[in-house]
Amino acid sequence: MPPSGPFPPFLRAKLTASSMSGTQVAVAAAVAGVGAYALYLRKSASANATDKPSLASFGFHSLRLHSTELVSHNVKRLRFELPNSTQPSGLSLTSALLTISIPAGRWLPVLRPYTPVNSLDETGFVELMVKHYPGGKQSSHLHSLKPGDRLTVAPIKELSWTPNKHPHVALIAGGAGITPMYQLTQGILNNPEDKTRITLVWGVNTDSEIFLAEQFGALQKKFPDRFKAIYVVATPESSSPHPKGFITKQILEDAGLSASSEKNKDIKVLVCGPPPMEKALKGAKSKPGVLTELGYSPAQIYSF
């Protein structure tokens, strides 16, 4: 998303909204605390090493980059070491990390949220998948990091997930908006107490951008009755098996996501993607969106 000033558009919009969700309050608190950023960087990283999960509570944390992996032409997996190698991150399901940096040539910090993609039960590490956007200040900075470099982060909570609260969830993602959906999918399916069914619809520009296809394929094979993934490609290869175009009403109906269906009576729809996609799905005051046309109420829809 092209930023204007040190904050991304969606963050500025959330901070000026008349009402704030728990996530928005957490982000606002993070922004308010950025004044402590320079002071924090002077502290030793070893000060974070305690017997408690490192990211379980709000605050600034300095993480050392362990390794990087290019997973597609413009997406990198960044694996960071936690201060305590014997503990998991302590993040709750659907949490994100607000990344804070001062890229070369800037005197104000740049903030962007990213959702960890490795299992939240894994000890010692947290992983981010970062898509590089041309001119993107934070994504360019993160892609330039080398093993041994450090990044300051602050945990923020998103949707508070309760197992089995909804019998079925529809996850609709565009581009890099897939990461919170992947974290939630893993968390639901790998919890033996959670029986929630999941339908994922992911829109991308090209086939090469389906960088989690292998992981989703493995989950679909392991949980065939509970998880289904559909990919929609704007410019597919000639041999692509995926639908061409964008996420439309017809695509969602074909995926079995019409609200009129009895099996979708208590469904929850989660959306994460570029602003034009979210606007098309959720609509505006003057024009109903695709989800409204499908019969969903605002209470059934949540945007990351």
mmCIF file of N, CA and C in Angstrom, residues 161-283:
data_model
loop_
_atom_site.group_PDB
_atom_site.id
_atom_site.type_symbol
_atom_site.label_atom_id
_atom_site.label_comp_id
_atom_site.label_asym_id
_atom_site.label_seq_id
_atom_site.Cartn_x
_atom_site.Cartn_y
_atom_site.Cartn_z
ATOM 1 N N TRP A 161 -10.358 -15.167 18.680
ATOM 2 C CA TRP A 161 -10.945 -16.396 18.149
ATOM 3 C C TRP A 161 -11.380 -17.341 19.268
ATOM 4 N N THR A 162 -12.620 -17.831 19.182
ATOM 5 C CA THR A 162 -13.147 -18.814 20.131
ATOM 6 C C THR A 162 -13.460 -20.089 19.362
ATOM 7 N N PRO A 163 -12.811 -21.212 19.674
ATOM 8 C CA PRO A 163 -13.082 -22.463 18.959
ATOM 9 C C PRO A 163 -14.563 -22.820 18.981
ATOM 10 N N ASN A 164 -15.052 -23.213 17.802
ATOM 11 C CA ASN A 164 -16.423 -23.711 17.628
ATOM 12 C C ASN A 164 -17.503 -22.648 17.808
ATOM 13 N N LYS A 165 -17.120 -21.385 17.889
ATOM 14 C CA LYS A 165 -18.135 -20.335 17.985
ATOM 15 C C LYS A 165 -18.941 -20.263 16.699
ATOM 16 N N HIS A 166 -18.265 -20.509 15.572
ATOM 17 C CA HIS A 166 -18.914 -20.524 14.269
ATOM 18 C C HIS A 166 -18.673 -21.896 13.639
ATOM 19 N N PRO A 167 -19.718 -22.564 13.147
ATOM 20 C CA PRO A 167 -19.500 -23.870 12.528
ATOM 21 C C PRO A 167 -18.709 -23.795 11.230
ATOM 22 N N HIS A 168 -18.726 -22.621 10.593
ATOM 23 C CA HIS A 168 -18.092 -22.462 9.279
ATOM 24 C C HIS A 168 -17.531 -21.044 9.182
ATOM 25 N N VAL A 169 -16.298 -20.896 8.706
ATOM 26 C CA VAL A 169 -15.739 -19.571 8.432
ATOM 27 C C VAL A 169 -15.318 -19.500 6.970
ATOM 28 N N ALA A 170 -15.593 -18.365 6.356
ATOM 29 C CA ALA A 170 -15.140 -18.089 4.991
ATOM 30 C C ALA A 170 -13.993 -17.098 5.084
ATOM 31 N N LEU A 171 -12.851 -17.473 4.543
ATOM 32 C CA LEU A 171 -11.668 -16.622 4.556
ATOM 33 C C LEU A 171 -11.450 -16.103 3.138
ATOM 34 N N ILE A 172 -11.566 -14.806 2.952
ATOM 35 C CA ILE A 172 -11.431 -14.210 1.623
ATOM 36 C C ILE A 172 -10.222 -13.281 1.652
ATOM 37 N N ALA A 173 -9.208 -13.626 0.882
ATOM 38 C CA ALA A 173 -7.941 -12.890 0.932
ATOM 39 C C ALA A 173 -7.528 -12.426 -0.453
ATOM 40 N N GLY A 174 -6.780 -11.334 -0.469
ATOM 41 C CA GLY A 174 -6.187 -10.842 -1.701
ATOM 42 C C GLY A 174 -4.705 -10.619 -1.493
ATOM 43 N N GLY A 175 -3.866 -11.188 -2.356
ATOM 44 C CA GLY A 175 -2.429 -10.975 -2.281
ATOM 45 C C GLY A 175 -1.832 -11.377 -0.948
ATOM 46 N N ALA A 176 -1.028 -10.458 -0.367
ATOM 47 C CA ALA A 176 -0.363 -10.744 0.903
ATOM 48 C C ALA A 176 -1.323 -10.769 2.085
ATOM 49 N N GLY A 177 -2.598 -10.444 1.857
ATOM 50 C CA GLY A 177 -3.601 -10.550 2.907
ATOM 51 C C GLY A 177 -3.877 -11.982 3.310
ATOM 52 N N ILE A 178 -3.164 -12.916 2.714
ATOM 53 C CA ILE A 178 -3.351 -14.328 3.037
ATOM 54 C C ILE A 178 -2.746 -14.702 4.386
ATOM 55 N N THR A 179 -1.781 -13.943 4.883
ATOM 56 C CA THR A 179 -1.048 -14.403 6.065
ATOM 57 C C THR A 179 -1.914 -14.562 7.316
ATOM 58 N N PRO A 180 -2.822 -13.628 7.666
ATOM 59 C CA PRO A 180 -3.670 -13.904 8.826
ATOM 60 C C PRO A 180 -4.593 -15.085 8.602
ATOM 61 N N MET A 181 -4.987 -15.309 7.344
ATOM 62 C CA MET A 181 -5.846 -16.450 7.029
ATOM 63 C C MET A 181 -5.087 -17.771 7.210
ATOM 64 N N TYR A 182 -3.821 -17.762 6.837
ATOM 65 C CA TYR A 182 -3.007 -18.968 7.003
ATOM 66 C C TYR A 182 -2.788 -19.261 8.476
ATOM 67 N N GLN A 183 -2.482 -18.220 9.261
ATOM 68 C CA GLN A 183 -2.293 -18.439 10.694
ATOM 69 C C GLN A 183 -3.559 -19.013 11.329
ATOM 70 N N LEU A 184 -4.712 -18.438 10.981
ATOM 71 C CA LEU A 184 -5.974 -18.904 11.559
ATOM 72 C C LEU A 184 -6.305 -20.316 11.099
ATOM 73 N N THR A 185 -6.069 -20.619 9.831
ATOM 74 C CA THR A 185 -6.338 -21.965 9.317
ATOM 75 C C THR A 185 -5.520 -23.008 10.058
ATOM 76 N N GLN A 186 -4.230 -22.734 10.240
ATOM 77 C CA GLN A 186 -3.387 -23.653 10.994
ATOM 78 C C GLN A 186 -3.900 -23.841 12.416
ATOM 79 N N GLY A 187 -4.231 -22.720 13.058
ATOM 80 C CA GLY A 187 -4.667 -22.770 14.447
ATOM 81 C C GLY A 187 -5.946 -23.560 14.643
ATOM 82 N N ILE A 188 -6.887 -23.399 13.706
ATOM 83 C CA ILE A 188 -8.158 -24.124 13.808
ATOM 84 C C ILE A 188 -7.957 -25.611 13.550
ATOM 85 N N LEU A 189 -7.322 -25.942 12.439
ATOM 86 C CA LEU A 189 -7.216 -27.341 12.027
ATOM 87 C C LEU A 189 -6.290 -28.150 12.926
ATOM 88 N N ASN A 190 -5.300 -27.515 13.512
ATOM 89 C CA ASN A 190 -4.368 -28.251 14.374
ATOM 90 C C ASN A 190 -4.805 -28.294 15.832
ATOM 91 N N ASN A 191 -5.974 -27.723 16.108
ATOM 92 C CA ASN A 191 -6.555 -27.807 17.446
ATOM 93 C C ASN A 191 -7.597 -28.925 17.455
ATOM 94 N N PRO A 192 -7.330 -30.056 18.112
ATOM 95 C CA PRO A 192 -8.279 -31.171 18.089
ATOM 96 C C PRO A 192 -9.631 -30.844 18.703
ATOM 97 N N GLU A 193 -9.692 -29.759 19.480
ATOM 98 C CA GLU A 193 -10.957 -29.371 20.101
ATOM 99 C C GLU A 193 -11.806 -28.471 19.198
ATOM 100 N N ASP A 194 -11.211 -27.950 18.129
ATOM 101 C CA ASP A 194 -11.912 -27.009 17.251
ATOM 102 C C ASP A 194 -12.375 -27.755 15.998
ATOM 103 N N LYS A 195 -13.677 -27.798 15.773
ATOM 104 C CA LYS A 195 -14.256 -28.535 14.639
ATOM 105 C C LYS A 195 -14.747 -27.599 13.529
ATOM 106 N N THR A 196 -14.377 -26.345 13.570
ATOM 107 C CA THR A 196 -14.823 -25.362 12.591
ATOM 108 C C THR A 196 -14.422 -25.761 11.171
ATOM 109 N N ARG A 197 -15.365 -25.626 10.232
ATOM 110 C CA ARG A 197 -15.055 -25.847 8.814
ATOM 111 C C ARG A 197 -14.561 -24.532 8.205
ATOM 112 N N ILE A 198 -13.681 -24.653 7.201
ATOM 113 C CA ILE A 198 -13.061 -23.470 6.598
ATOM 114 C C ILE A 198 -13.165 -23.540 5.075
ATOM 115 N N THR A 199 -13.611 -22.441 4.472
ATOM 116 C CA THR A 199 -13.528 -22.276 3.020
ATOM 117 C C THR A 199 -12.674 -21.047 2.745
ATOM 118 N N LEU A 200 -11.587 -21.250 2.024
ATOM 119 C CA LEU A 200 -10.662 -20.167 1.699
ATOM 120 C C LEU A 200 -10.764 -19.799 0.228
ATOM 121 N N VAL A 201 -10.893 -18.506 -0.051
ATOM 122 C CA VAL A 201 -10.831 -17.999 -1.426
ATOM 123 C C VAL A 201 -9.726 -16.954 -1.458
ATOM 124 N N TRP A 202 -8.702 -17.217 -2.272
ATOM 125 C CA TRP A 202 -7.513 -16.353 -2.310
ATOM 126 C C TRP A 202 -7.314 -15.824 -3.724
ATOM 127 N N GLY A 203 -7.355 -14.526 -3.868
ATOM 128 C CA GLY A 203 -7.129 -13.895 -5.162
ATOM 129 C C GLY A 203 -5.704 -13.383 -5.284
ATOM 130 N N VAL A 204 -5.058 -13.700 -6.416
ATOM 131 C CA VAL A 204 -3.679 -13.273 -6.670
ATOM 132 C C VAL A 204 -3.566 -12.761 -8.100
ATOM 133 N N ASN A 205 -2.432 -12.153 -8.406
ATOM 134 C CA ASN A 205 -2.223 -11.630 -9.759
ATOM 135 C C ASN A 205 -1.770 -12.710 -10.736
ATOM 136 N N THR A 206 -0.843 -13.561 -10.292
ATOM 137 C CA THR A 206 -0.294 -14.612 -11.153
ATOM 138 C C THR A 206 -0.201 -15.916 -10.381
ATOM 139 N N ASP A 207 -0.064 -17.019 -11.108
ATOM 140 C CA ASP A 207 0.053 -18.331 -10.461
ATOM 141 C C ASP A 207 1.243 -18.399 -9.515
ATOM 142 N N SER A 208 2.326 -17.709 -9.855
ATOM 143 C CA SER A 208 3.531 -17.763 -9.032
ATOM 144 C C SER A 208 3.337 -17.122 -7.670
ATOM 145 N N GLU A 209 2.287 -16.333 -7.509
ATOM 146 C CA GLU A 209 2.044 -15.649 -6.245
ATOM 147 C C GLU A 209 1.243 -16.503 -5.255
ATOM 148 N N ILE A 210 0.910 -17.712 -5.640
ATOM 149 C CA ILE A 210 0.229 -18.612 -4.699
ATOM 150 C C ILE A 210 1.322 -19.309 -3.891
ATOM 151 N N PHE A 211 2.016 -18.549 -3.055
ATOM 152 C CA PHE A 211 3.240 -19.032 -2.418
ATOM 153 C C PHE A 211 2.987 -19.962 -1.237
ATOM 154 N N LEU A 212 1.723 -20.139 -0.848
ATOM 155 C CA LEU A 212 1.401 -21.079 0.222
ATOM 156 C C LEU A 212 0.597 -22.274 -0.294
ATOM 157 N N ALA A 213 0.659 -22.498 -1.603
ATOM 158 C CA ALA A 213 -0.132 -23.581 -2.197
ATOM 159 C C ALA A 213 0.230 -24.946 -1.617
ATOM 160 N N GLU A 214 1.518 -25.192 -1.403
ATOM 161 C CA GLU A 214 1.948 -26.487 -0.865
ATOM 162 C C GLU A 214 1.416 -26.697 0.547
ATOM 163 N N GLN A 215 1.504 -25.669 1.375
ATOM 164 C CA GLN A 215 1.033 -25.773 2.757
ATOM 165 C C GLN A 215 -0.481 -25.957 2.810
ATOM 166 N N PHE A 216 -1.206 -25.177 2.013
ATOM 167 C CA PHE A 216 -2.660 -25.328 1.998
ATOM 168 C C PHE A 216 -3.059 -26.683 1.414
ATOM 169 N N GLY A 217 -2.308 -27.141 0.411
ATOM 170 C CA GLY A 217 -2.595 -28.448 -0.174
ATOM 171 C C GLY A 217 -2.461 -29.565 0.835
ATOM 172 N N ALA A 218 -1.434 -29.478 1.680
ATOM 173 C CA ALA A 218 -1.238 -30.495 2.707
ATOM 174 C C ALA A 218 -2.384 -30.481 3.712
ATOM 175 N N LEU A 219 -2.857 -29.295 4.077
ATOM 176 C CA LEU A 219 -3.973 -29.197 5.023
ATOM 177 C C LEU A 219 -5.265 -29.708 4.393
ATOM 178 N N GLN A 220 -5.456 -29.432 3.111
ATOM 179 C CA GLN A 220 -6.648 -29.898 2.416
ATOM 180 C C GLN A 220 -6.678 -31.426 2.321
ATOM 181 N N LYS A 221 -5.498 -32.008 2.129
ATOM 182 C CA LYS A 221 -5.395 -33.462 2.062
ATOM 183 C C LYS A 221 -5.631 -34.097 3.435
ATOM 184 N N LYS A 222 -5.156 -33.441 4.474
ATOM 185 C CA LYS A 222 -5.278 -33.973 5.832
ATOM 186 C C LYS A 222 -6.681 -33.781 6.400
ATOM 187 N N PHE A 223 -7.358 -32.685 5.981
ATOM 188 C CA PHE A 223 -8.690 -32.379 6.505
ATOM 189 C C PHE A 223 -9.670 -32.156 5.347
ATOM 190 N N PRO A 224 -9.914 -33.173 4.525
ATOM 191 C CA PRO A 224 -10.731 -32.979 3.323
ATOM 192 C C PRO A 224 -12.183 -32.584 3.605
ATOM 193 N N ASP A 225 -12.697 -32.933 4.762
ATOM 194 C CA ASP A 225 -14.088 -32.617 5.081
ATOM 195 C C ASP A 225 -14.246 -31.267 5.770
ATOM 196 N N ARG A 226 -13.119 -30.647 6.108
ATOM 197 C CA ARG A 226 -13.203 -29.414 6.885
ATOM 198 C C ARG A 226 -12.514 -28.216 6.235
ATOM 199 N N PHE A 227 -11.696 -28.464 5.215
ATOM 200 C CA PHE A 227 -10.962 -27.355 4.616
ATOM 201 C C PHE A 227 -10.962 -27.446 3.100
ATOM 202 N N LYS A 228 -11.332 -26.324 2.471
ATOM 203 C CA LYS A 228 -11.320 -26.233 1.007
ATOM 204 C C LYS A 228 -10.691 -24.901 0.609
ATOM 205 N N ALA A 229 -9.763 -24.943 -0.347
ATOM 206 C CA ALA A 229 -9.089 -23.735 -0.822
ATOM 207 C C ALA A 229 -9.361 -23.522 -2.299
ATOM 208 N N ILE A 230 -9.734 -22.313 -2.659
ATOM 209 C CA ILE A 230 -9.959 -21.932 -4.058
ATOM 210 C C ILE A 230 -9.064 -20.743 -4.365
ATOM 211 N N TYR A 231 -8.321 -20.811 -5.467
ATOM 212 C CA TYR A 231 -7.440 -19.722 -5.870
ATOM 213 C C TYR A 231 -8.000 -19.070 -7.130
ATOM 214 N N VAL A 232 -8.004 -17.749 -7.159
ATOM 215 C CA VAL A 232 -8.479 -16.984 -8.305
ATOM 216 C C VAL A 232 -7.311 -16.140 -8.812
ATOM 217 N N VAL A 233 -6.991 -16.271 -10.102
ATOM 218 C CA VAL A 233 -5.782 -15.646 -10.647
ATOM 219 C C VAL A 233 -6.156 -14.613 -11.709
ATOM 220 N N ALA A 234 -5.702 -13.384 -11.521
ATOM 221 C CA ALA A 234 -6.037 -12.306 -12.456
ATOM 222 C C ALA A 234 -5.445 -12.557 -13.839
ATOM 223 N N THR A 235 -4.168 -12.967 -13.880
ATOM 224 C CA THR A 235 -3.491 -13.244 -15.153
ATOM 225 C C THR A 235 -2.864 -14.634 -15.068
ATOM 226 N N PRO A 236 -3.660 -15.671 -15.286
ATOM 227 C CA PRO A 236 -3.138 -17.031 -15.123
ATOM 228 C C PRO A 236 -2.287 -17.482 -16.302
ATOM 229 N N GLU A 237 -1.449 -18.479 -16.046
ATOM 230 C CA GLU A 237 -0.705 -19.119 -17.122
ATOM 231 C C GLU A 237 -1.673 -19.920 -17.986
ATOM 232 N N SER A 238 -1.247 -20.240 -19.182
ATOM 233 C CA SER A 238 -2.140 -20.953 -20.098
ATOM 234 C C SER A 238 -2.554 -22.320 -19.551
ATOM 235 N N SER A 239 -1.698 -22.914 -18.731
ATOM 236 C CA SER A 239 -1.999 -24.238 -18.175
ATOM 237 C C SER A 239 -2.587 -24.173 -16.763
ATOM 238 N N SER A 240 -2.912 -22.977 -16.307
ATOM 239 C CA SER A 240 -3.396 -22.808 -14.937
ATOM 240 C C SER A 240 -4.728 -23.511 -14.721
ATOM 241 N N PRO A 241 -4.880 -24.237 -13.610
ATOM 242 C CA PRO A 241 -6.156 -24.894 -13.312
ATOM 243 C C PRO A 241 -7.120 -23.979 -12.563
ATOM 244 N N HIS A 242 -6.706 -22.748 -12.299
ATOM 245 C CA HIS A 242 -7.488 -21.877 -11.437
ATOM 246 C C HIS A 242 -8.373 -20.913 -12.232
ATOM 247 N N PRO A 243 -9.494 -20.487 -11.645
ATOM 248 C CA PRO A 243 -10.369 -19.520 -12.316
ATOM 249 C C PRO A 243 -9.633 -18.226 -12.617
ATOM 250 N N LYS A 244 -9.951 -17.632 -13.751
ATOM 251 C CA LYS A 244 -9.327 -16.380 -14.154
ATOM 252 C C LYS A 244 -10.177 -15.203 -13.707
ATOM 253 N N GLY A 245 -9.510 -14.159 -13.229
ATOM 254 C CA GLY A 245 -10.225 -12.937 -12.909
ATOM 255 C C GLY A 245 -10.033 -12.516 -11.471
ATOM 256 N N PHE A 246 -11.131 -12.045 -10.890
ATOM 257 C CA PHE A 246 -11.085 -11.516 -9.526
ATOM 258 C C PHE A 246 -12.159 -12.198 -8.690
ATOM 259 N N ILE A 247 -12.172 -11.893 -7.399
ATOM 260 C CA ILE A 247 -13.146 -12.511 -6.504
ATOM 261 C C ILE A 247 -14.485 -11.798 -6.677
ATOM 262 N N THR A 248 -15.417 -12.466 -7.314
ATOM 263 C CA THR A 248 -16.719 -11.905 -7.642
ATOM 264 C C THR A 248 -17.827 -12.667 -6.919
ATOM 265 N N LYS A 249 -19.030 -12.180 -7.071
ATOM 266 C CA LYS A 249 -20.190 -12.855 -6.497
ATOM 267 C C LYS A 249 -20.295 -14.281 -7.034
ATOM 268 N N GLN A 250 -20.066 -14.447 -8.340
ATOM 269 C CA GLN A 250 -20.160 -15.773 -8.940
ATOM 270 C C GLN A 250 -19.097 -16.718 -8.381
ATOM 271 N N ILE A 251 -17.891 -16.225 -8.216
ATOM 272 C CA ILE A 251 -16.809 -17.041 -7.649
ATOM 273 C C ILE A 251 -17.191 -17.532 -6.260
ATOM 274 N N LEU A 252 -17.728 -16.632 -5.433
ATOM 275 C CA LEU A 252 -18.088 -17.000 -4.069
ATOM 276 C C LEU A 252 -19.289 -17.949 -4.046
ATOM 277 N N GLU A 253 -20.231 -17.748 -4.937
ATOM 278 C CA GLU A 253 -21.364 -18.668 -5.018
ATOM 279 C C GLU A 253 -20.895 -20.060 -5.435
ATOM 280 N N ASP A 254 -19.990 -20.101 -6.416
ATOM 281 C CA ASP A 254 -19.450 -21.389 -6.868
ATOM 282 C C ASP A 254 -18.659 -22.082 -5.759
ATOM 283 N N ALA A 255 -18.113 -21.293 -4.839
ATOM 284 C CA ALA A 255 -17.365 -21.866 -3.716
ATOM 285 C C ALA A 255 -18.292 -22.324 -2.588
ATOM 286 N N GLY A 256 -19.589 -22.151 -2.790
ATOM 287 C CA GLY A 256 -20.553 -22.568 -1.772
ATOM 288 C C GLY A 256 -20.737 -21.565 -0.666
ATOM 289 N N LEU A 257 -20.519 -20.274 -0.964
ATOM 290 C CA LEU A 257 -20.542 -19.256 0.077
ATOM 291 C C LEU A 257 -21.732 -18.301 -0.022
ATOM 292 N N SER A 258 -22.844 -18.762 -0.560
ATOM 293 C CA SER A 258 -24.050 -17.948 -0.552
ATOM 294 C C SER A 258 -24.667 -18.001 0.840
ATOM 295 N N ALA A 259 -25.043 -16.840 1.374
ATOM 296 C CA ALA A 259 -25.617 -16.793 2.723
ATOM 297 C C ALA A 259 -26.982 -17.456 2.783
ATOM 298 N N SER A 260 -27.626 -17.654 1.641
ATOM 299 C CA SER A 260 -28.940 -18.285 1.621
ATOM 300 C C SER A 260 -28.871 -19.788 1.872
ATOM 301 N N SER A 261 -27.673 -20.348 1.758
ATOM 302 C CA SER A 261 -27.508 -21.779 2.004
ATOM 303 C C SER A 261 -27.677 -22.067 3.492
ATOM 304 N N GLU A 262 -28.398 -23.117 3.817
ATOM 305 C CA GLU A 262 -28.644 -23.472 5.213
ATOM 306 C C GLU A 262 -27.343 -23.744 5.960
ATOM 307 N N LYS A 263 -26.352 -24.316 5.285
ATOM 308 C CA LYS A 263 -25.083 -24.637 5.956
ATOM 309 C C LYS A 263 -24.274 -23.392 6.292
ATOM 310 N N ASN A 264 -24.674 -22.232 5.718
ATOM 311 C CA ASN A 264 -23.966 -20.984 5.991
ATOM 312 C C ASN A 264 -24.756 -20.063 6.921
ATOM 313 N N LYS A 265 -25.728 -20.631 7.611
ATOM 314 C CA LYS A 265 -26.602 -19.829 8.467
ATOM 315 C C LYS A 265 -25.819 -19.054 9.521
ATOM 316 N N ASP A 266 -24.853 -19.705 10.143
ATOM 317 C CA ASP A 266 -24.075 -19.067 11.215
ATOM 318 C C ASP A 266 -22.623 -18.853 10.808
ATOM 319 N N ILE A 267 -22.385 -18.640 9.533
ATOM 320 C CA ILE A 267 -21.021 -18.480 9.028
ATOM 321 C C ILE A 267 -20.437 -17.131 9.440
ATOM 322 N N LYS A 268 -19.120 -17.089 9.585
ATOM 323 C CA LYS A 268 -18.381 -15.844 9.810
ATOM 324 C C LYS A 268 -17.488 -15.618 8.607
ATOM 325 N N VAL A 269 -17.512 -14.411 8.060
ATOM 326 C CA VAL A 269 -16.715 -14.086 6.879
ATOM 327 C C VAL A 269 -15.580 -13.161 7.301
ATOM 328 N N LEU A 270 -14.348 -13.572 7.021
ATOM 329 C CA LEU A 270 -13.165 -12.775 7.352
ATOM 330 C C LEU A 270 -12.508 -12.315 6.054
ATOM 331 N N VAL A 271 -12.164 -11.044 5.998
ATOM 332 C CA VAL A 271 -11.648 -10.438 4.774
ATOM 333 C C VAL A 271 -10.315 -9.757 5.046
ATOM 334 N N CYS A 272 -9.353 -9.949 4.142
ATOM 335 C CA CYS A 272 -8.082 -9.239 4.240
ATOM 336 C C CYS A 272 -7.463 -9.119 2.851
ATOM 337 N N GLY A 273 -7.242 -7.887 2.419
ATOM 338 C CA GLY A 273 -6.658 -7.697 1.102
ATOM 339 C C GLY A 273 -6.535 -6.221 0.769
ATOM 340 N N PRO A 274 -6.181 -5.910 -0.464
ATOM 341 C CA PRO A 274 -6.021 -4.512 -0.882
ATOM 342 C C PRO A 274 -7.343 -3.750 -0.735
ATOM 343 N N PRO A 275 -7.285 -2.446 -0.478
ATOM 344 C CA PRO A 275 -8.503 -1.647 -0.305
ATOM 345 C C PRO A 275 -9.531 -1.799 -1.425
ATOM 346 N N PRO A 276 -9.138 -1.826 -2.723
ATOM 347 C CA PRO A 276 -10.160 -1.988 -3.759
ATOM 348 C C PRO A 276 -10.927 -3.304 -3.630
ATOM 349 N N MET A 277 -10.223 -4.385 -3.253
ATOM 350 C CA MET A 277 -10.893 -5.670 -3.077
ATOM 351 C C MET A 277 -11.873 -5.613 -1.906
ATOM 352 N N GLU A 278 -11.416 -5.058 -0.780
ATOM 353 C CA GLU A 278 -12.285 -4.979 0.385
ATOM 354 C C GLU A 278 -13.504 -4.098 0.093
ATOM 355 N N LYS A 279 -13.311 -3.009 -0.636
ATOM 356 C CA LYS A 279 -14.428 -2.134 -0.979
ATOM 357 C C LYS A 279 -15.438 -2.854 -1.864
ATOM 358 N N ALA A 280 -14.939 -3.633 -2.828
ATOM 359 C CA ALA A 280 -15.836 -4.378 -3.709
ATOM 360 C C ALA A 280 -16.633 -5.421 -2.926
ATOM 361 N N LEU A 281 -15.991 -6.039 -1.935
ATOM 362 C CA LEU A 281 -16.666 -7.072 -1.152
ATOM 363 C C LEU A 281 -17.640 -6.477 -0.142
ATOM 364 N N LYS A 282 -17.220 -5.422 0.538
ATOM 365 C CA LYS A 282 -18.021 -4.865 1.631
ATOM 366 C C LYS A 282 -18.934 -3.724 1.189
ATOM 367 N N GLY A 283 -18.607 -3.105 0.058
ATOM 368 C CA GLY A 283 -19.435 -2.033 -0.455
ATOM 369 C C GLY A 283 -19.233 -0.720 0.273
#
